[in-house]
PDB file of C-alpha atoms and ligand atoms in Angstrom:
ATOM      1  CA  MET A   1      94.768 116.826  76.097  1.00 98.00           C
ATOM      2  CA  GLN A   2      95.877 119.635  78.330  1.00 98.00           C
ATOM      3  CA  LEU A   3      94.764 120.196  81.930  1.00 98.00           C
ATOM      4  CA  VAL A   4      95.065 123.734  83.193  1.00 98.00           C
ATOM      5  CA  ILE A   5      95.454 123.834  86.934  1.00 98.00           C
ATOM      6  CA  GLY A   6      95.865 126.501  89.645  1.00 97.00           C
ATOM      7  CA  ASN A   7      98.598 126.672  92.290  1.00 96.00           C
ATOM      8  CA  LYS A   8      99.140 123.099  93.677  1.00 97.00           C
ATOM      9  CA  ASN A   9      99.257 124.323  97.410  1.00 97.00           C
ATOM     10  CA  TYR A  10      95.887 126.080  97.163  1.00 97.00           C
ATOM     11  CA  SER A  11      93.725 124.808  94.215  1.00 97.00           C
ATOM     12  CA  SER A  12      91.586 122.134  95.643  1.00 98.00           C
ATOM     13  CA  TRP A  13      89.363 122.054  92.514  1.00 98.00           C
ATOM     14  CA  SER A  14      92.314 121.406  90.397  1.00 98.00           C
ATOM     15  CA  LEU A  15      93.488 118.462  92.483  1.00 98.00           C
ATOM     16  CA  ARG A  16      90.461 116.449  91.718  1.00 98.00           C
ATOM     17  CA  PRO A  17      90.889 115.911  87.891  1.00 98.00           C
ATOM     18  CA  TRP A  18      94.569 115.926  88.079  1.00 98.00           C
ATOM     19  CA  LEU A  19      94.581 113.099  90.698  1.00 98.00           C
ATOM     20  CA  GLY A  20      91.842 111.084  88.791  1.00 98.00           C
ATOM     21  CA  MET A  21      93.750 111.426  85.558  1.00 98.00           C
ATOM     22  CA  LYS A  22      97.174 110.438  87.193  1.00 98.00           C
ATOM     23  CA  VAL A  23      95.810 107.427  89.085  1.00 98.00           C
ATOM     24  CA  ALA A  24      93.992 106.156  85.934  1.00 98.00           C
ATOM     25  CA  GLY A  25      96.989 106.574  83.794  1.00 98.00           C
ATOM     26  CA  ILE A  26      95.269 109.133  81.344  1.00 98.00           C
ATOM     27  CA  LYS A  27      98.098 110.975  79.525  1.00 98.00           C
ATOM     28  CA  PHE A  28      97.762 114.793  79.622  1.00 98.00           C
ATOM     29  CA  ASP A  29      99.927 117.884  79.449  1.00 98.00           C
ATOM     30  CA  GLU A  30      99.748 119.809  82.695  1.00 98.00           C
ATOM     31  CA  VAL A  31      99.453 123.596  82.226  1.00 98.00           C
ATOM     32  CA  ALA A  32     100.117 125.648  85.376  1.00 96.00           C
ATOM     33  CA  HIS A  33      98.146 128.843  85.795  1.00 96.00           C
ATOM     34  CA  ASP A  34      99.151 131.258  88.507  1.00 95.00           C
ATOM     35  CA  LEU A  35      95.813 132.228  90.266  1.00 95.00           C
ATOM     36  CA  TYR A  36      97.586 135.135  92.072  1.00 93.00           C
ATOM     37  CA  ALA A  37      99.533 136.851  89.107  1.00 95.00           C
ATOM     38  CA  PRO A  38      98.501 140.341  88.002  1.00 95.00           C
ATOM     39  CA  ASN A  39      95.671 140.019  85.252  1.00 96.00           C
ATOM     40  CA  ALA A  40      95.238 136.378  86.211  1.00 97.00           C
ATOM     41  CA  LEU A  41      91.448 136.713  85.590  1.00 97.00           C
ATOM     42  CA  ALA A  42      91.900 138.227  82.199  1.00 97.00           C
ATOM     43  CA  ALA A  43      94.475 135.430  81.265  1.00 97.00           C
ATOM     44  CA  ARG A  44      91.945 132.710  82.484  1.00 97.00           C
ATOM     45  CA  LEU A  45      89.057 134.226  80.552  1.00 98.00           C
ATOM     46  CA  GLN A  46      91.116 133.517  77.374  1.00 97.00           C
ATOM     47  CA  PHE A  47      90.625 129.754  77.870  1.00 97.00           C
ATOM     48  CA  SER A  48      87.890 129.420  80.542  1.00 98.00           C
ATOM     49  CA  PRO A  49      84.428 130.823  80.048  1.00 97.00           C
ATOM     50  CA  SER A  50      83.824 130.841  83.819  1.00 98.00           C
ATOM     51  CA  GLY A  51      87.197 132.402  84.541  1.00 98.00           C
ATOM     52  CA  LYS A  52      88.041 129.472  86.812  1.00 98.00           C
ATOM     53  CA  VAL A  53      90.325 126.644  86.668  1.00 98.00           C
ATOM     54  CA  PRO A  54      90.627 123.576  86.260  1.00 98.00           C
ATOM     55  CA  VAL A  55      89.969 123.497  82.530  1.00 98.00           C
ATOM     56  CA  LEU A  56      90.468 120.323  80.483  1.00 98.00           C
ATOM     57  CA  ILE A  57      91.328 121.145  76.821  1.00 98.00           C
ATOM     58  CA  ASP A  58      90.860 118.353  74.364  1.00 98.00           C
ATOM     59  CA  GLY A  59      91.275 119.733  70.673  1.00 98.00           C
ATOM     60  CA  ASP A  60      88.699 122.582  70.346  1.00 97.00           C
ATOM     61  CA  LEU A  61      86.733 121.524  73.363  1.00 98.00           C
ATOM     62  CA  HIS A  62      87.209 123.296  76.772  1.00 98.00           C
ATOM     63  CA  ILE A  63      85.587 121.809  79.844  1.00 98.00           C
ATOM     64  CA  TRP A  64      85.683 124.294  82.826  1.00 98.00           C
ATOM     65  CA  ASP A  65      84.374 122.452  85.733  1.00 98.00           C
ATOM     66  CA  SER A  66      85.927 119.556  87.738  1.00 98.00           C
ATOM     67  CA  LEU A  67      82.614 117.516  87.923  1.00 98.00           C
ATOM     68  CA  ALA A  68      82.071 118.033  84.093  1.00 98.00           C
ATOM     69  CA  ILE A  69      85.678 116.961  83.365  1.00 98.00           C
ATOM     70  CA  ALA A  70      85.137 113.860  85.607  1.00 98.00           C
ATOM     71  CA  GLU A  71      82.045 112.845  83.615  1.00 98.00           C
ATOM     72  CA  TYR A  72      83.769 113.563  80.255  1.00 98.00           C
ATOM     73  CA  LEU A  73      86.949 111.494  81.128  1.00 98.00           C
ATOM     74  CA  ALA A  74      84.728 108.683  82.450  1.00 98.00           C
ATOM     75  CA  GLU A  75      82.879 108.529  79.064  1.00 98.00           C
ATOM     76  CA  ARG A  76      86.076 108.880  76.981  1.00 98.00           C
ATOM     77  CA  TYR A  77      87.983 106.415  79.087  1.00 98.00           C
ATOM     78  CA  PRO A  78      85.562 103.732  80.253  1.00 98.00           C
ATOM     79  CA  ALA A  79      88.259 101.121  80.855  1.00 98.00           C
ATOM     80  CA  ALA A  80      89.774 103.299  83.508  1.00 97.00           C
ATOM     81  CA  LYS A  81      86.689 102.542  85.673  1.00 98.00           C
ATOM     82  CA  LEU A  82      86.645 105.936  87.301  1.00 98.00           C
ATOM     83  CA  TRP A  83      83.072 105.403  88.342  1.00 98.00           C
ATOM     84  CA  PRO A  84      82.045 102.304  90.150  1.00 98.00           C
ATOM     85  CA  GLN A  85      80.708  99.637  87.626  1.00 97.00           C
ATOM     86  CA  GLU A  86      77.529  98.683  89.282  1.00 98.00           C
ATOM     87  CA  ILE A  87      74.543 101.034  88.733  1.00 98.00           C
ATOM     88  CA  VAL A  88      73.518 101.492  92.528  1.00 98.00           C
ATOM     89  CA  ALA A  89      77.140 102.068  93.644  1.00 98.00           C
ATOM     90  CA  ARG A  90      77.705 104.583  90.656  1.00 98.00           C
ATOM     91  CA  ALA A  91      74.458 106.430  91.479  1.00 98.00           C
ATOM     92  CA  TYR A  92      75.688 106.700  95.135  1.00 98.00           C
ATOM     93  CA  ALA A  93      79.111 107.772  93.936  1.00 98.00           C
ATOM     94  CA  ARG A  94      77.694 110.544  91.845  1.00 98.00           C
ATOM     95  CA  SER A  95      75.477 111.791  94.745  1.00 98.00           C
ATOM     96  CA  VAL A  96      78.338 112.137  97.160  1.00 98.00           C
ATOM     97  CA  CYS A  97      80.548 113.790  94.513  1.00 98.00           C
ATOM     98  CA  ALA A  98      77.631 116.278  93.749  1.00 98.00           C
ATOM     99  CA  GLU A  99      77.162 116.914  97.471  1.00 98.00           C
ATOM    100  CA  MET A 100      80.903 117.608  97.763  1.00 98.00           C
ATOM    101  CA  HIS A 101      80.847 119.713  94.777  1.00 97.00           C
ATOM    102  CA  ALA A 102      77.913 121.867  95.800  1.00 97.00           C
ATOM    103  CA  GLY A 103      78.335 122.045  99.624  1.00 95.00           C
ATOM    104  CA  PHE A 104      80.464 122.169 102.721  1.00 98.00           C
ATOM    105  CA  SER A 105      80.893 125.963 102.621  1.00 98.00           C
ATOM    106  CA  ALA A 106      82.056 126.122 106.305  1.00 98.00           C
ATOM    107  CA  LEU A 107      84.780 123.568 105.617  1.00 98.00           C
ATOM    108  CA  ARG A 108      85.919 125.430 102.452  1.00 98.00           C
ATOM    109  CA  THR A 109      85.889 128.774 103.907  1.00 98.00           C
ATOM    110  CA  MET A 110      87.181 128.132 107.389  1.00 98.00           C
ATOM    111  CA  CYS A 111      89.801 125.369 106.310  1.00 98.00           C
ATOM    112  CA  PRO A 112      91.060 126.386 102.784  1.00 98.00           C
ATOM    113  CA  MET A 113      93.414 123.991 101.150  1.00 98.00           C
ATOM    114  CA  ASP A 114      97.008 124.592 102.178  1.00 97.00           C
ATOM    115  CA  VAL A 115      98.815 121.397 101.451  1.00 97.00           C
ATOM    116  CA  THR A 116     102.186 122.102 102.807  1.00 95.00           C
ATOM    117  CA  GLN A 117     101.305 124.066 105.985  1.00 96.00           C
ATOM    118  CA  ARG A 118      99.732 123.312 109.346  1.00 97.00           C
ATOM    119  CA  HIS A 119      97.177 125.603 111.000  1.00 98.00           C
ATOM    120  CA  SER A 120      94.765 125.747 113.867  1.00 97.00           C
ATOM    121  CA  VAL A 121      91.218 126.442 113.395  1.00 98.00           C
ATOM    122  CA  VAL A 122      88.535 127.595 115.979  1.00 97.00           C
ATOM    123  CA  MET A 123      85.552 125.008 115.775  1.00 98.00           C
ATOM    124  CA  ASN A 124      81.998 126.263 115.447  1.00 98.00           C
ATOM    125  CA  ASP A 125      78.714 124.352 114.795  1.00 98.00           C
ATOM    126  CA  ALA A 126      78.815 124.923 111.051  1.00 98.00           C
ATOM    127  CA  LEU A 127      82.366 123.524 110.635  1.00 98.00           C
ATOM    128  CA  GLN A 128      81.636 120.569 113.018  1.00 98.00           C
ATOM    129  CA  ALA A 129      78.549 119.714 111.015  1.00 98.00           C
ATOM    130  CA  ASP A 130      80.404 119.651 107.817  1.00 98.00           C
ATOM    131  CA  ILE A 131      83.123 117.425 109.325  1.00 98.00           C
ATOM    132  CA  ASP A 132      80.557 115.077 110.662  1.00 98.00           C
ATOM    133  CA  ARG A 133      78.827 114.906 107.349  1.00 98.00           C
ATOM    134  CA  VAL A 134      82.081 114.085 105.570  1.00 98.00           C
ATOM    135  CA  LEU A 135      82.784 111.334 108.037  1.00 98.00           C
ATOM    136  CA  ALA A 136      79.227 109.932 107.766  1.00 98.00           C
ATOM    137  CA  ILE A 137      79.648 109.807 104.053  1.00 98.00           C
ATOM    138  CA  TRP A 138      83.028 108.115 104.258  1.00 98.00           C
ATOM    139  CA  HIS A 139      81.776 105.537 106.740  1.00 98.00           C
ATOM    140  CA  ASP A 140      78.576 104.790 104.733  1.00 98.00           C
ATOM    141  CA  CYS A 141      80.470 104.297 101.361  1.00 98.00           C
ATOM    142  CA  ARG A 142      83.053 102.142 102.946  1.00 98.00           C
ATOM    143  CA  ALA A 143      80.355 100.063 104.767  1.00 98.00           C
ATOM    144  CA  ARG A 144      78.296  99.523 101.651  1.00 98.00           C
ATOM    145  CA  PHE A 145      80.724  99.425  98.797  1.00 98.00           C
ATOM    146  CA  ALA A 146      84.326  99.219  99.752  1.00 98.00           C
ATOM    147  CA  GLY A 147      84.573  95.347 100.295  1.00 97.00           C
ATOM    148  CA  HIS A 148      88.128  94.705 100.915  1.00 97.00           C
ATOM    149  CA  GLY A 149      89.428  97.628  98.996  1.00 98.00           C
ATOM    150  CA  GLU A 150      91.072 100.582 100.693  1.00 98.00           C
ATOM    151  CA  PHE A 151      89.114 103.303  98.969  1.00 98.00           C
ATOM    152  CA  LEU A 152      85.504 104.597  99.366  1.00 98.00           C
ATOM    153  CA  PHE A 153      84.271 102.247  96.658  1.00 98.00           C
ATOM    154  CA  GLY A 154      86.860  99.678  96.963  1.00 98.00           C
ATOM    155  CA  HIS A 155      89.181 100.615  94.101  1.00 98.00           C
ATOM    156  CA  PHE A 156      90.091 104.281  93.536  1.00 98.00           C
ATOM    157  CA  SER A 157      87.236 106.217  91.924  1.00 98.00           C
ATOM    158  CA  TRP A 158      86.216 109.858  91.281  1.00 98.00           C
ATOM    159  CA  VAL A 159      84.853 109.993  94.789  1.00 98.00           C
ATOM    160  CA  ASP A 160      88.261 109.658  96.238  1.00 99.00           C
ATOM    161  CA  ALA A 161      89.558 112.309  93.954  1.00 98.00           C
ATOM    162  CA  PHE A 162      86.794 114.535  94.998  1.00 98.00           C
ATOM    163  CA  PHE A 163      87.412 114.029  98.633  1.00 98.00           C
ATOM    164  CA  ALA A 164      91.218 114.170  98.399  1.00 98.00           C
ATOM    165  CA  PRO A 165      91.248 117.978  99.031  1.00 98.00           C
ATOM    166  CA  VAL A 166      89.233 117.275 102.215  1.00 98.00           C
ATOM    167  CA  VAL A 167      91.864 114.719 103.283  1.00 98.00           C
ATOM    168  CA  THR A 168      94.573 117.335 102.949  1.00 98.00           C
ATOM    169  CA  ARG A 169      92.563 119.856 104.914  1.00 98.00           C
ATOM    170  CA  PHE A 170      92.039 117.349 107.726  1.00 98.00           C
ATOM    171  CA  VAL A 171      95.832 117.051 107.937  1.00 98.00           C
ATOM    172  CA  THR A 172      96.492 120.692 107.586  1.00 98.00           C
ATOM    173  CA  TYR A 173      93.966 121.776 110.279  1.00 98.00           C
ATOM    174  CA  GLY A 174      94.764 118.739 112.692  1.00 98.00           C
ATOM    175  CA  ILE A 175      91.241 117.402 112.440  1.00 98.00           C
ATOM    176  CA  SER A 176      91.257 113.995 113.837  1.00 95.00           C
ATOM    177  CA  VAL A 177      89.331 111.133 112.258  1.00 97.00           C
ATOM    178  CA  PRO A 178      88.126 108.028 114.110  1.00 97.00           C
ATOM    179  CA  ALA A 179      89.423 104.721 113.226  1.00 96.00           C
ATOM    180  CA  PRO A 180      89.120 102.995 110.841  1.00 96.00           C
ATOM    181  CA  LEU A 181      88.540 106.151 108.628  1.00 98.00           C
ATOM    182  CA  ASP A 182      92.146 107.228 109.392  1.00 98.00           C
ATOM    183  CA  LEU A 183      93.144 104.243 107.330  1.00 98.00           C
ATOM    184  CA  TYR A 184      91.211 105.517 104.498  1.00 98.00           C
ATOM    185  CA  MET A 185      92.940 109.016 104.749  1.00 98.00           C
ATOM    186  CA  ASN A 186      96.321 107.066 104.799  1.00 98.00           C
ATOM    187  CA  ALA A 187      95.369 105.253 101.640  1.00 98.00           C
ATOM    188  CA  VAL A 188      94.714 108.607  99.893  1.00 98.00           C
ATOM    189  CA  LEU A 189      97.831 110.211 101.274  1.00 98.00           C
ATOM    190  CA  ALA A 190      99.999 107.220 100.244  1.00 98.00           C
ATOM    191  CA  LEU A 191      98.948 107.381  96.524  1.00 98.00           C
ATOM    192  CA  PRO A 192     102.110 108.084  94.540  1.00 98.00           C
ATOM    193  CA  SER A 193     100.355 110.702  92.714  1.00 98.00           C
ATOM    194  CA  MET A 194      99.097 112.428  95.708  1.00 98.00           C
ATOM    195  CA  GLN A 195     102.788 112.388  97.092  1.00 98.00           C
ATOM    196  CA  GLU A 196     103.855 113.856  93.744  1.00 98.00           C
ATOM    197  CA  TRP A 197     101.165 116.649  94.142  1.00 98.00           C
ATOM    198  CA  ARG A 198     102.324 117.524  97.708  1.00 97.00           C
ATOM    199  CA  VAL A 199     106.093 117.562  96.613  1.00 97.00           C
ATOM    200  CA  GLU A 200     105.199 119.951  93.690  1.00 96.00           C
ATOM    201  CA  ALA A 201     103.131 122.024  95.952  1.00 96.00           C
ATOM    202  CA  ARG A 202     106.032 122.638  98.225  1.00 94.00           C
ATOM    203  CA  ALA A 203     108.365 123.373  95.349  1.00 92.00           C
ATOM    204  CA  ALA A 204     105.868 125.809  93.853  1.00 86.00           C
ATOM    205  CA  LEU A 205     105.534 127.703  97.171  1.00 81.00           C
ATOM    206  CA  SER A 206     109.415 127.987  97.708  1.00 74.00           C
ATOM    207  CA  LEU A 207     109.706 129.389  94.161  1.00 68.00           C
ATOM    208  CA  ALA A 208     107.065 132.012  94.916  1.00 64.00           C
ATOM    209  CA  VAL A 209     109.039 133.365  97.933  1.00 53.00           C
TER     210      VAL A 209
HETATM  211  N1  LIG B   1      83.007 124.619  90.196  1.00 97.08           N
HETATM  212  C1  LIG B   1      84.388 124.765  89.603  1.00 97.08           C
HETATM  213  C2  LIG B   1      85.045 125.692  90.780  1.00 97.08           C
HETATM  214  C3  LIG B   1      86.404 126.086  90.306  1.00 97.08           C
HETATM  215  C4  LIG B   1      87.123 127.131  91.159  1.00 97.08           C
HETATM  216  O1  LIG B   1      86.603 127.864  91.984  1.00 97.08           O
HETATM  217  N2  LIG B   1      88.459 127.324  90.949  1.00 97.08           N
HETATM  218  C5  LIG B   1      89.190 128.302  91.690  1.00 97.08           C
HETATM  219  C6  LIG B   1      90.585 127.745  91.903  1.00 97.08           C
HETATM  220  S1  LIG B   1      90.716 126.451  92.976  1.00 97.08           S
HETATM  221  C7  LIG B   1      89.470 129.492  90.731  1.00 97.08           C
HETATM  222  O2  LIG B   1      89.501 129.437  89.526  1.00 97.08           O
HETATM  223  N3  LIG B   1      89.281 130.685  91.387  1.00 97.08           N
HETATM  224  C8  LIG B   1      89.518 131.890  90.682  1.00 97.08           C
HETATM  225  C9  LIG B   1      88.328 132.805  90.728  1.00 97.08           C
HETATM  226  O3  LIG B   1      87.346 132.465  91.465  1.00 97.08           O
HETATM  227  O4  LIG B   1      88.444 134.019  90.353  1.00 97.08           O
HETATM  228  C10 LIG B   1      85.017 123.470  89.399  1.00 97.08           C
HETATM  229  O5  LIG B   1      84.436 122.488  90.031  1.00 97.08           O
HETATM  230  O6  LIG B   1      85.958 123.335  88.667  1.00 97.08           O
END
């Protein structure tokens, strides 16, 4: 399989499947696509019907949306347990991933992912509401499903991969998180694959200047 991803410093959608596959130990070839190159859209349309990345290529099959990629990989690699095993937890996990996938427009537009940098942001009601909702989701998932594990559903799942870009945004924009949710953020940031992504994001940026 090949996973086509955008620039590691900026491409929040690419981080999700990349992180899930890495943590689950699913083998793939990474294909870097420069979102900002001249004619990048024309190049993307050669392999991505939507003109967007990430795209998972498995033989003749191209899957062009991070949530669809997550579902495909969960079906193809059930032993990786990327969704929680219990049906109620799994339904809840899918709900919060779908909410993340479809919403949070203030957080996305006011705090775009910029892994290696630190910025300030002027808070407004819409951004505060998005942050509060993220924190409520994290708190609720951990209280109901985490047990003694350090991730939202105990062990690492797609939910953590989908919220990993939010974790980096909170760091980049200095958005403080109440205890004990700071421990959850630290668990995500401490993942070796997450550290690899951040190192490669930095390297890619310095190559570009
Ligand atoms: N819903 C898509 C969104 C993908 C997306 O917006 N990707 C961005 C890169 S992070 C992109 O390809 N942008 C190029 C463009 O919009 O022209 C997914 O989940 O994969």
